[in-house]
XYZ file of C-alpha atoms in Angstrom:
719
model
C -75.101 73.635 41.368
C -77.684 76.388 41.274
C -75.141 79.243 41.047
C -73.235 77.496 38.216
C -76.457 76.968 36.309
C -77.504 80.591 36.731
C -74.109 81.800 35.498
C -74.515 79.726 32.363
C -78.146 80.869 32.127
C -77.310 84.596 32.304
C -74.324 84.427 29.936
C -75.850 82.298 27.220
C -79.531 83.072 27.818
C -80.372 79.342 27.823
C -84.114 78.847 27.985
C -85.202 78.274 31.604
C -86.868 74.983 30.590
C -83.617 72.988 30.811
C -83.020 74.330 34.338
C -86.507 73.297 35.488
C -85.817 69.796 34.216
C -82.677 69.525 36.376
C -83.791 71.287 39.568
C -84.027 69.223 42.750
C -86.123 71.296 45.166
C -88.781 73.989 45.432
C -86.075 76.414 46.520
C -84.221 75.900 43.230
C -87.471 76.124 41.233
C -88.342 79.455 42.844
C -84.809 80.760 42.139
C -85.226 79.845 38.469
C -88.627 81.523 38.383
C -87.281 84.711 40.008
C -84.298 84.807 37.631
C -86.643 84.424 34.662
C -88.723 87.387 35.845
C -85.627 89.502 36.618
C -84.119 88.984 33.172
C -87.477 89.525 31.468
C -87.313 86.240 29.629
C -90.518 84.941 28.055
C -92.222 82.135 29.995
C -93.267 79.605 27.398
C -96.198 77.175 27.892
C -93.614 74.410 28.150
C -91.955 76.258 31.070
C -95.297 76.570 32.870
C -96.083 72.919 32.245
C -92.710 71.732 33.602
C -92.831 74.033 36.640
C -96.395 73.024 37.550
C -95.563 69.338 36.992
C -92.598 69.649 39.373
C -94.776 71.223 42.082
C -97.481 68.579 41.662
C -95.435 65.413 41.231
C -92.235 65.924 43.237
C -92.103 64.835 46.882
C -90.810 68.264 47.837
C -93.379 69.968 45.592
C -95.683 72.756 46.746
C -99.303 72.748 45.570
C -99.850 76.356 46.696
C -97.047 77.457 44.349
C -98.467 75.214 41.607
C -101.852 76.935 41.970
C -100.219 80.401 41.740
C -98.488 79.397 38.494
C -101.689 77.806 37.183
C -103.799 80.889 37.980
C -101.433 83.085 35.918
C -102.392 81.195 32.764
C -105.169 83.325 31.167
C -107.297 80.505 29.760
C -105.765 77.096 30.457
C -107.134 74.832 27.737
C -104.648 71.981 28.103
C -106.317 68.991 29.764
C -102.791 67.853 30.648
C -102.373 70.827 33.022
C -105.751 70.274 34.671
C -104.951 66.588 35.110
C -101.562 67.491 36.590
C -103.213 69.749 39.180
C -105.823 67.111 40.033
C -103.092 64.460 40.395
C -101.126 66.812 42.667
C -104.068 67.245 45.046
C -104.494 63.469 45.190
C -100.786 63.144 46.048
C -101.077 65.431 49.083
C -104.361 63.776 50.165
C -106.568 66.773 49.378
C -109.137 65.103 47.097
C -111.795 67.772 47.701
C -109.501 70.386 46.119
C -109.048 67.946 43.239
C -112.834 67.789 42.819
C -112.994 71.613 42.835
C -110.299 71.719 40.164
C -112.249 69.188 38.082
C -115.456 71.241 38.341
C -113.553 74.414 37.319
C -112.164 72.512 34.358
C -115.690 71.691 33.188
C -116.738 75.355 33.629
C -113.838 76.317 31.349
C -115.260 73.901 28.739
C -112.212 71.650 28.962
C -113.245 68.045 28.459
C -111.674 65.315 30.628
C -109.690 62.505 29.090
C -109.017 58.930 30.161
C -106.367 60.116 32.697
C -108.634 62.605 34.487
C -110.858 60.138 36.312
C -108.103 57.812 37.605
C -106.181 60.848 38.928
C -109.326 62.328 40.459
C -110.603 59.192 42.214
C -107.201 57.990 43.417
C -107.249 60.138 46.553
C -110.916 59.609 47.444
C -111.428 58.660 51.082
C -114.568 56.949 52.363
C -116.700 60.043 53.050
C -115.861 61.769 49.783
C -116.379 58.553 47.834
C -119.796 58.069 49.378
C -120.855 61.657 48.605
C -119.289 62.103 45.144
C -118.501 58.600 43.870
C -121.699 57.902 41.975
C -121.670 61.388 40.396
C -118.140 60.720 39.203
C -119.286 57.373 37.816
C -122.042 59.182 35.879
C -119.474 61.594 34.411
C -117.343 58.641 33.288
C -120.328 57.239 31.361
C -121.358 60.698 30.078
C -117.927 61.410 28.572
C -117.633 57.918 27.085
C -114.731 56.513 29.119
C -116.414 53.590 30.867
C -114.878 51.027 28.508
C -111.359 52.294 29.278
C -109.529 49.740 31.453
C -107.701 52.416 33.499
C -110.964 54.183 34.265
C -112.655 50.881 35.155
C -109.831 50.071 37.556
C -110.112 53.536 39.092
C -113.858 53.090 39.699
C -113.366 49.651 41.254
C -110.632 51.079 43.486
C -112.787 54.068 44.493
C -115.826 51.959 45.401
C -113.764 49.391 47.313
C -111.984 52.101 49.321
C -115.384 53.463 50.296
C -116.533 50.034 51.452
C -119.074 49.762 48.605
C -117.963 46.333 47.443
C -121.292 45.569 45.736
C -120.803 48.571 43.393
C -117.130 47.682 42.930
C -118.142 44.150 41.963
C -120.757 45.416 39.479
C -118.111 47.476 37.697
C -115.726 44.511 37.786
C -118.320 42.093 36.403
C -118.947 44.228 33.295
C -115.263 45.110 32.799
C -113.116 43.370 30.196
C -111.235 41.340 32.883
C -108.212 40.761 30.663
C -105.885 42.977 32.712
C -104.399 41.406 35.867
C -104.420 44.855 37.502
C -108.232 44.814 37.372
C -108.231 41.532 39.294
C -105.688 42.881 41.773
C -107.837 45.939 42.466
C -110.989 43.933 43.231
C -109.061 41.342 45.289
C -107.386 44.103 47.314
C -110.825 45.638 47.857
C -112.237 42.392 49.229
C -109.238 41.992 51.516
C -109.631 45.564 52.742
C -113.311 44.832 53.499
C -112.283 41.584 55.276
C -114.320 39.520 52.829
C -111.521 37.040 52.377
C -113.765 34.211 51.181
C -114.551 36.264 48.048
C -110.807 36.634 47.419
C -110.398 32.843 47.384
C -113.280 32.471 44.903
C -111.691 35.021 42.568
C -108.538 32.888 42.353
C -110.647 30.119 40.756
C -112.249 32.630 38.364
C -108.834 33.957 37.333
C -107.691 30.475 36.379
C -110.900 29.883 34.373
C -110.429 33.213 32.540
C -106.804 32.401 31.771
C -105.498 35.502 33.568
C -101.944 35.039 34.836
C -101.688 36.322 38.417
C -98.880 38.706 39.316
C -96.874 38.622 42.547
C -99.296 41.279 43.889
C -102.217 38.913 43.224
C -100.466 36.013 44.937
C -99.569 38.074 48.001
C -103.206 39.195 48.337
C -104.448 35.603 47.948
C -102.000 34.324 50.569
C -103.074 37.121 52.897
C -106.716 36.016 52.521
C -105.739 32.379 53.176
C -103.878 33.508 56.286
C -106.924 35.332 57.654
C -109.243 32.409 56.797
C -106.744 29.796 58.060
C -107.370 28.162 54.662
C -104.406 25.812 54.309
C -105.855 24.009 51.284
C -106.064 27.094 49.033
C -102.794 28.388 50.508
C -101.029 25.204 49.402
C -102.561 25.570 45.926
C -101.109 29.068 45.661
C -97.734 27.766 46.877
C -97.750 24.975 44.255
C -98.686 27.519 41.576
C -95.683 29.668 42.562
C -93.339 26.669 42.314
C -94.914 25.276 39.122
C -94.718 28.599 37.280
C -91.262 29.355 38.738
C -92.399 32.788 39.887
C -89.578 34.916 41.246
C -89.473 34.498 45.042
C -89.483 38.143 46.058
C -89.175 38.976 49.736
C -92.792 40.156 50.023
C -94.022 36.893 48.473
C -91.889 34.711 50.764
C -93.132 36.680 53.777
C -96.727 36.117 52.642
C -96.093 32.359 52.270
C -94.575 32.197 55.753
C -97.458 34.160 57.231
C -100.011 31.826 55.635
C -98.338 28.672 56.968
C -97.753 30.234 60.403
C -101.404 31.341 60.643
C -102.492 27.787 59.771
C -100.255 26.366 62.516
C -97.757 24.799 60.068
C -94.693 26.210 61.802
C -92.328 23.531 60.461
C -93.074 24.653 56.900
C -92.917 28.346 57.862
C -89.512 27.882 59.537
C -88.322 25.910 56.491
C -89.156 28.854 54.211
C -87.529 31.228 56.706
C -84.305 29.180 56.830
C -84.045 29.079 53.007
C -84.585 32.824 52.521
C -81.591 34.650 51.040
C -82.665 37.936 52.597
C -84.950 38.609 55.537
C -86.482 41.772 56.893
C -88.175 42.659 60.172
C -91.486 41.331 58.775
C -89.907 37.901 58.167
C -88.681 37.640 61.759
C -91.913 39.004 63.231
C -93.940 36.438 61.245
C -91.988 33.576 62.851
C -92.250 35.139 66.321
C -96.011 35.634 65.927
C -96.428 32.094 64.575
C -94.873 30.516 67.667
C -96.914 32.855 69.887
C -100.108 31.669 68.186
C -99.056 28.058 68.824
C -98.528 28.878 72.506
C -94.759 28.257 72.372
C -93.658 31.461 74.086
C -90.127 30.104 74.667
C -89.357 29.594 70.964
C -91.044 32.901 70.133
C -88.739 34.685 72.595
C -85.711 32.833 71.215
C -86.370 34.149 67.686
C -87.258 37.586 69.052
C -83.886 37.811 70.836
C -82.078 36.874 67.598
C -83.732 39.620 65.545
C -81.110 41.955 64.011
C -83.666 44.759 64.050
C -87.018 45.188 65.798
C -89.828 47.623 65.110
C -92.847 48.493 67.235
C -94.838 45.681 65.575
C -92.364 42.983 66.665
C -92.118 44.385 70.207
C -95.919 44.573 70.472
C -96.288 41.001 69.152
C -93.917 39.660 71.822
C -95.578 41.697 74.591
C -98.993 40.448 73.479
C -97.624 36.900 73.452
C -96.714 37.119 77.127
C -100.178 38.460 77.917
C -101.836 35.539 76.108
C -100.068 33.060 78.406
C -100.790 35.191 81.492
C -97.142 36.260 81.933
C -98.118 39.837 82.749
C -94.999 40.785 84.706
C -92.810 39.612 81.799
C -94.904 41.790 79.458
C -94.196 44.867 81.601
C -90.457 44.071 81.750
C -90.376 43.768 77.951
C -92.204 47.078 77.588
C -89.538 48.781 79.705
C -86.876 47.278 77.401
C -88.825 48.604 74.406
C -88.734 52.070 75.987
C -84.976 51.762 76.612
C -84.502 50.856 72.927
C -86.266 54.134 71.966
C -88.990 52.325 70.032
C -92.147 54.397 69.954
C -95.206 52.284 70.831
C -98.523 52.620 69.037
C -102.113 52.233 70.193
C -101.959 48.420 69.977
C -98.931 48.376 72.290
C -100.764 50.606 74.739
C -103.789 48.300 74.745
C -101.545 45.278 75.465
C -99.705 47.013 78.326
C -102.939 48.318 79.831
C -104.262 44.744 79.709
C -101.199 43.567 81.661
C -101.688 46.361 84.213
C -105.359 45.395 84.548
C -104.558 41.768 85.341
C -101.793 42.678 87.802
C -103.762 45.475 89.442
C -100.786 47.718 88.624
C -102.539 51.093 88.834
C -99.370 53.201 89.087
C -97.935 51.749 85.872
C -101.343 52.100 84.226
C -101.448 55.767 85.239
C -97.979 56.255 83.775
C -99.195 54.688 80.507
C -102.159 57.103 80.479
C -99.781 60.061 80.925
C -97.492 58.689 78.197
C -100.438 58.434 75.783
C -101.468 62.041 76.492
C -97.958 63.551 76.308
C -96.780 61.655 73.215
C -100.068 62.003 71.351
C -100.359 58.243 70.839
C -103.546 57.540 68.903
C -106.123 57.500 71.684
C -108.979 55.785 69.885
C -111.949 53.838 71.207
C -109.780 50.697 71.690
C -107.325 52.537 73.929
C -110.218 54.194 75.778
C -111.856 50.808 76.389
C -108.552 49.367 77.639
C -108.143 52.320 80.035
C -111.659 51.803 81.411
C -110.964 48.083 81.893
C -107.613 48.814 83.576
C -109.073 51.350 86.009
C -111.962 49.073 86.958
C -109.705 46.054 87.456
C -107.481 48.186 89.676
C -110.550 49.229 91.661
C -110.356 52.884 90.586
C -114.013 53.445 89.723
C -113.927 57.265 89.646
C -111.118 57.342 87.054
C -112.883 54.782 84.884
C -115.968 57.016 84.921
C -113.816 60.022 83.925
C -112.289 58.200 80.928
C -115.788 57.149 79.830
C -117.082 60.737 80.083
C -114.120 62.119 78.096
C -114.368 59.621 75.225
C -115.658 61.377 72.068
C -116.819 58.082 70.562
C -118.162 55.082 72.427
C -118.959 51.662 71.021
C -120.828 48.651 72.375
C -117.691 47.443 74.151
C -117.266 50.793 75.938
C -120.721 50.587 77.469
C -120.257 46.912 78.286
C -116.912 47.605 80.008
C -118.640 50.224 82.172
C -121.531 47.922 83.086
C -119.268 44.961 83.943
C -116.752 47.187 85.768
C -119.383 48.865 87.920
C -120.974 45.476 88.662
C -117.816 43.743 89.915
C -116.888 46.810 91.989
C -120.183 46.680 93.865
C -122.039 49.512 92.094
C -124.956 47.374 90.974
C -127.615 50.069 90.699
C -125.270 52.385 88.794
C -124.427 49.511 86.420
C -128.126 49.052 85.655
C -128.463 52.820 85.194
C -125.605 52.656 82.687
C -127.447 49.856 80.868
C -130.516 52.086 80.581
C -128.347 54.913 79.169
C -126.865 52.470 76.667
C -130.332 51.569 75.409
C -131.303 55.258 75.191
C -128.183 55.818 73.075
C -129.556 53.157 70.664
C -126.612 50.824 71.291
C -127.747 47.211 70.990
C -126.523 45.034 73.889
C -124.923 41.668 73.242
C -124.374 38.528 75.314
C -121.401 40.062 77.198
C -123.471 43.128 78.105
C -126.119 40.909 79.633
C -123.491 39.014 81.616
C -122.538 42.376 83.153
C -126.190 43.234 83.827
C -126.866 39.895 85.541
C -123.615 40.173 87.539
C -124.718 43.617 88.717
C -127.996 42.146 89.952
C -126.150 39.241 91.566
C -123.587 41.315 93.481
C -126.254 43.772 94.642
C -128.803 41.103 95.582
C -131.417 42.432 93.131
C -133.222 39.153 92.508
C -136.435 40.566 91.025
C -134.532 42.768 88.541
C -132.276 39.849 87.579
C -135.241 37.615 86.810
C -136.760 40.390 84.678
C -133.597 41.035 82.659
C -133.011 37.310 82.114
C -136.567 36.856 80.837
C -136.402 39.852 78.459
C -132.942 39.469 76.925
C -134.146 37.237 74.088
C -137.562 38.839 73.550
C -136.345 42.466 73.553
C -132.862 42.218 72.043
C -132.643 38.775 70.446
C -129.858 37.587 72.780
C -130.389 33.895 73.510
C -129.196 32.925 77.008
C -125.986 30.913 76.973
C -124.616 28.618 79.665
C -122.825 31.659 81.139
C -126.096 33.568 81.544
C -127.642 30.576 83.290
C -124.585 30.511 85.558
C -125.223 34.171 86.423
C -128.824 33.357 87.317
C -127.746 30.441 89.523
C -125.259 32.760 91.227
C -127.917 35.467 91.696
C -130.494 33.079 93.192
C -127.950 31.159 95.229
C -126.399 34.232 96.827
C -129.869 35.429 97.822
C -130.604 32.068 99.485
C -132.998 30.774 96.809
C -131.063 27.509 96.497
C -134.010 25.351 95.433
C -134.951 27.802 92.684
C -131.300 27.834 91.573
C -131.434 24.025 91.343
C -134.606 24.286 89.249
C -132.867 26.692 86.856
C -130.056 24.164 86.398
C -132.542 21.315 85.924
C -134.460 23.204 83.205
C -131.454 24.537 81.280
C -131.693 23.807 77.525
C -127.996 22.883 77.493
C -125.801 20.738 79.748
C -124.585 22.742 82.789
C -120.826 23.193 82.993
C -118.550 23.390 86.017
C -119.030 27.181 86.218
C -122.776 26.748 86.739
C -122.303 24.064 89.376
C -119.520 26.147 90.946
C -121.904 29.085 91.381
C -124.309 26.789 93.220
C -121.515 25.366 95.373
C -120.351 28.874 96.312
C -123.878 29.771 97.394
C -123.965 26.657 99.577
C -120.884 27.956 101.431
C -122.677 31.210 102.251
C -125.897 29.501 103.345
C -124.290 26.333 104.819
C -126.383 23.870 102.827
C -124.345 20.653 102.946
C -126.786 18.464 100.993
C -126.903 20.650 97.876
C -123.170 21.374 98.242
C -122.343 17.660 98.055
C -124.539 17.263 94.993
C -122.951 20.270 93.236
C -119.424 19.117 94.133
C -120.142 15.641 92.742
C -121.299 17.149 89.425
C -118.192 19.348 89.133
C -115.813 16.474 89.915
C -117.452 14.343 87.222
C -116.604 17.110 84.753
C -113.205 17.974 86.244
C -111.862 15.255 88.594
C -108.666 17.187 89.449
C -110.433 20.401 90.490
C -108.740 21.074 93.831
C -110.800 24.217 94.491
C -113.977 22.111 94.743
C -112.461 19.885 97.424
C -111.258 22.906 99.370
C -114.624 24.662 99.179
C -116.455 21.527 100.280
C -113.960 21.102 103.128
C -114.678 24.690 104.183
C -118.420 23.968 104.160
C -117.920 20.826 106.277
C -115.686 22.750 108.696
C -118.118 25.676 109.058
C -120.987 23.216 109.665
C -118.831 21.158 112.078
C -119.215 18.022 109.963
C -115.824 16.690 111.094
C -116.313 13.076 109.975
C -117.210 14.200 106.458
C -114.265 16.590 106.505
C -111.759 13.855 107.463
C -113.198 11.484 104.877
C -112.896 14.126 102.153
C -109.338 14.971 103.181
C -108.410 11.291 102.975
C -109.883 11.222 99.484
C -107.804 14.280 98.540
C -104.612 12.613 99.776
C -105.463 9.391 97.986
C -106.138 11.196 94.682
C -103.119 13.501 95.052
C -105.301 16.611 95.111
C -103.497 19.660 96.477
C -104.878 23.004 97.552
C -103.904 25.833 95.214
C -101.636 28.105 97.270
C -103.006 31.570 97.908
C -101.130 34.266 95.993
C -101.534 38.034 96.315
C -100.049 40.889 94.278
C -99.528 44.465 95.409
C -97.925 47.307 93.433
C -95.588 49.740 95.159
C -93.714 52.513 93.336
C -94.309 50.915 89.947
C -93.079 47.460 91.031
C -95.461 44.498 91.438
C -94.677 42.390 94.539
C -95.948 38.836 94.832
C -96.734 37.004 98.077
C -97.599 33.342 98.563
C -99.210 32.083 101.770
C -96.549 31.518 104.436
C -93.770 32.646 102.061
C -90.621 34.251 103.522
C -88.722 34.798 100.255
C -89.430 38.543 100.004
C -86.329 40.714 100.720
C -88.281 42.563 103.435
C -89.763 39.411 104.921
C -88.569 40.090 108.487
C -90.055 43.591 108.495
C -93.301 42.272 107.013
C -93.798 39.596 109.690
C -92.881 42.036 112.475
C -95.473 44.468 111.137
C -98.006 41.651 110.832
C -97.477 40.749 114.504
C -97.871 44.423 115.476
C -101.043 44.766 113.386
C -102.518 41.590 114.889
C -101.990 42.945 118.412
C -103.686 46.224 117.437
C -106.605 44.366 115.866
C -107.100 42.119 118.897
C -107.216 45.185 121.151
C -109.990 46.464 118.856
C -111.951 43.248 119.397
C -110.648 41.037 116.574
C -111.007 37.304 117.120
C -109.538 34.992 114.432
C -112.193 33.096 112.482
C -110.793 29.581 112.033
C -113.988 28.068 110.679
C -112.514 27.697 107.188
C -109.208 26.225 108.391
C -109.659 22.484 108.118
C -106.191 21.252 109.155
C -105.951 18.552 111.842
C -104.082 20.859 114.230
C -104.760 22.768 117.397
C -106.640 26.069 117.490
C -103.450 28.059 118.119
C -101.783 26.574 115.044
C -104.910 27.306 113.030
C -104.610 30.974 114.015
C -100.947 30.948 113.001
C -101.951 29.544 109.604
C -104.502 32.335 109.160
C -101.904 35.025 109.935
C -99.732 33.801 107.043
C -102.425 34.183 104.346
C -101.010 35.934 101.281
C -103.330 38.969 101.388
C -102.311 39.635 105.014
C -98.633 39.576 103.987
C -99.401 41.960 101.116
C -101.397 44.159 103.479
C -98.535 44.394 106.005
C -96.051 45.132 103.214
C -98.335 47.852 101.866
C -98.605 49.530 105.277
C -94.805 49.693 105.792
C -94.065 50.694 102.176
C -96.503 53.565 101.624
C -97.366 56.940 103.053
C -100.039 57.112 105.789
C -103.490 57.320 104.242
C -102.420 55.845 100.869
C -104.828 53.353 99.280
C -103.661 49.730 99.284
C -104.640 47.640 96.232
C -104.285 43.854 96.352
C -105.062 41.207 93.729
C -105.781 37.686 95.062
C -105.899 34.498 92.967
C -108.479 32.803 95.229
C -111.688 33.807 96.956
C -110.978 35.927 100.013
C -111.525 33.972 103.243
C -113.818 35.175 106.037
C -110.961 35.972 108.423
C -108.984 38.043 105.886
C -112.190 39.922 105.100
C -112.590 40.804 108.805
C -108.934 41.857 109.082
C -109.147 44.119 106.022
C -112.222 45.859 107.460
C -110.449 46.518 110.763
C -107.231 47.713 109.064
C -109.240 50.222 107.016
C -110.737 51.572 110.255
C -107.736 51.491 112.633
C -105.091 52.681 110.136
C -107.263 55.104 108.166
C -106.571 53.284 104.891
C -108.768 52.438 101.963
C -108.059 48.807 101.076
C -109.121 47.454 97.681
C -108.949 43.676 97.240
C -109.756 41.979 93.945
C -110.295 38.288 94.539
C -111.348 35.581 92.088
C -114.985 36.624 92.038
C -115.294 40.352 92.777
C -113.882 43.529 94.300
C -113.949 44.454 97.971
C -113.583 48.165 98.754
C -112.855 48.500 102.486
C -113.423 51.949 104.013
C -113.796 52.951 107.676
C -114.464 49.377 108.782
C -117.046 48.490 106.107
C -116.852 46.621 102.804
C -118.613 47.503 99.568
C -119.857 43.900 99.277
C -121.866 44.380 102.491
C -120.479 40.983 103.596
C -122.343 39.433 100.676
C -119.747 37.489 98.677
């Protein structure tokens, strides 16, 4: 094309203007420019204007080349050219260069027109808007353009993008308000600022002012209704669409579906979906997300599997859905399928997968995710950093959690809280309190979750005096009123330390009704200190709140057994049988070579079951030679002592421990996640295994972490 054009150009000496109008790329434009120079043809102002416009407006344009052409104009007096340059800098997201161009224009005594300010402010980001926005507003008034609707819209847009919605609203309130675009700009601004209630109010004002909403307006309104779960206004918008017979564009139908799905009206959302003539990935993802929000993971997966095309948003939604219903292994399997489909995850996906790894104690997979983030330059923001800290702590890797925290360029309240809670549950109580002090020095205000971490740190470390002090000061110093959870932490702290009567007084004087967590903390303390009377009272209170709570029966049985209250034990067991109460089976997870293995007490379904039980027998012999004697005090079955020992040997964490020993290199750390509180005997076994086999054993049970090293546990037998 180019060679043919140049042949015609050289033979007939056509003006270069027609060639600029037909060129498709910067390469062609530069060829035309070079040919013009070579042939010595005059470059008219029209040629310059067209060439600069191409560089500024075309997707393949080059602003550096535009500036070179612009600088060759001796005294550019055309406001059109200045506006074109300013618009070009906005297009390539270089608004500061646009501001410089505007200031140069004023120095050249070229006055702006009504296009200058919309072009200039269009590319303003938050920081630039905050520093230059009001000056720009003053210039608008100075040059007499404030009454221009395009300029008004530009100012509203600029202020709303900078988060200055009060200023945006002031401009809007004194604008003419006859143009629907003006309404769209302010509504979009409120949505961007997450002030969705204001968006709903504006819909009423539009109707009063007789302004006909466009499809853009309706989509924004439906989006606000979705976020507010405002079905009433959403239905009004839907009726308006049907009454006015507004064209059902795909984006509008998707917005309607999203609103109904967010409000839990999945029948209506599916009805819209089924009637759609065309659907895109957003349509399908809306239905998938809607069923996830309703807790119907099966239907969500059914629609997900039918999707003709999936993007990272749909994959992340389905992964997050599995995590919400605690199907963490399924989430990891789906992530591997996402990888196989060559779909690049984003930061939200990484947070979801790290959450799954945290719950499963899958450190190896979590480490792989960390490497993937670093190598593929996935946006590693504060959310990803917080998820990494949480994952490392929940996998018992305290040192790596500290390293992530140290390397984070920006930390928020949740970062500090994750560190405090993580250190607390891993037995580093004093360090957790030191971290709290650092947080205060950094002028980060703690919230109720932070104080839960602080009180847990005191509880796990037995720091009763410090716990009392923090509990007393949380409302006076930081305005955090104690909730039922904080009272539960105090009961746990006092109970663990043996102050059972004081713990009862705390419960008695609570300003709200104690829940089963509070009573459970007291009951757990009674197990440690063998106080049957208070244990029976606490158990009675829990069972009134939750009659089917099998864990309470089991814990009370354990207390009776350890105190040799056999008559009470038999009576309670009869009650359990009569009520159909069953003990929750112990379940332990251990990750080996990126695969999470699950063991249930006494289970022989694992492919390596024979090897595991042989190793368990061998380990038991070794432990007995080292002085181990099975502790059957918490086994309350009506069987002989030998059978009680056999029952102990089949506990899920022992099976996981034996599997870990045969499946890993000597000296490798073994990490186990248990669904129940670790029993006394398993605690003794883990200590001896760490000493005899030279292994660090990390067990995360229902209440805390146990780090076993060289025959000792980080909990100091205080759990």
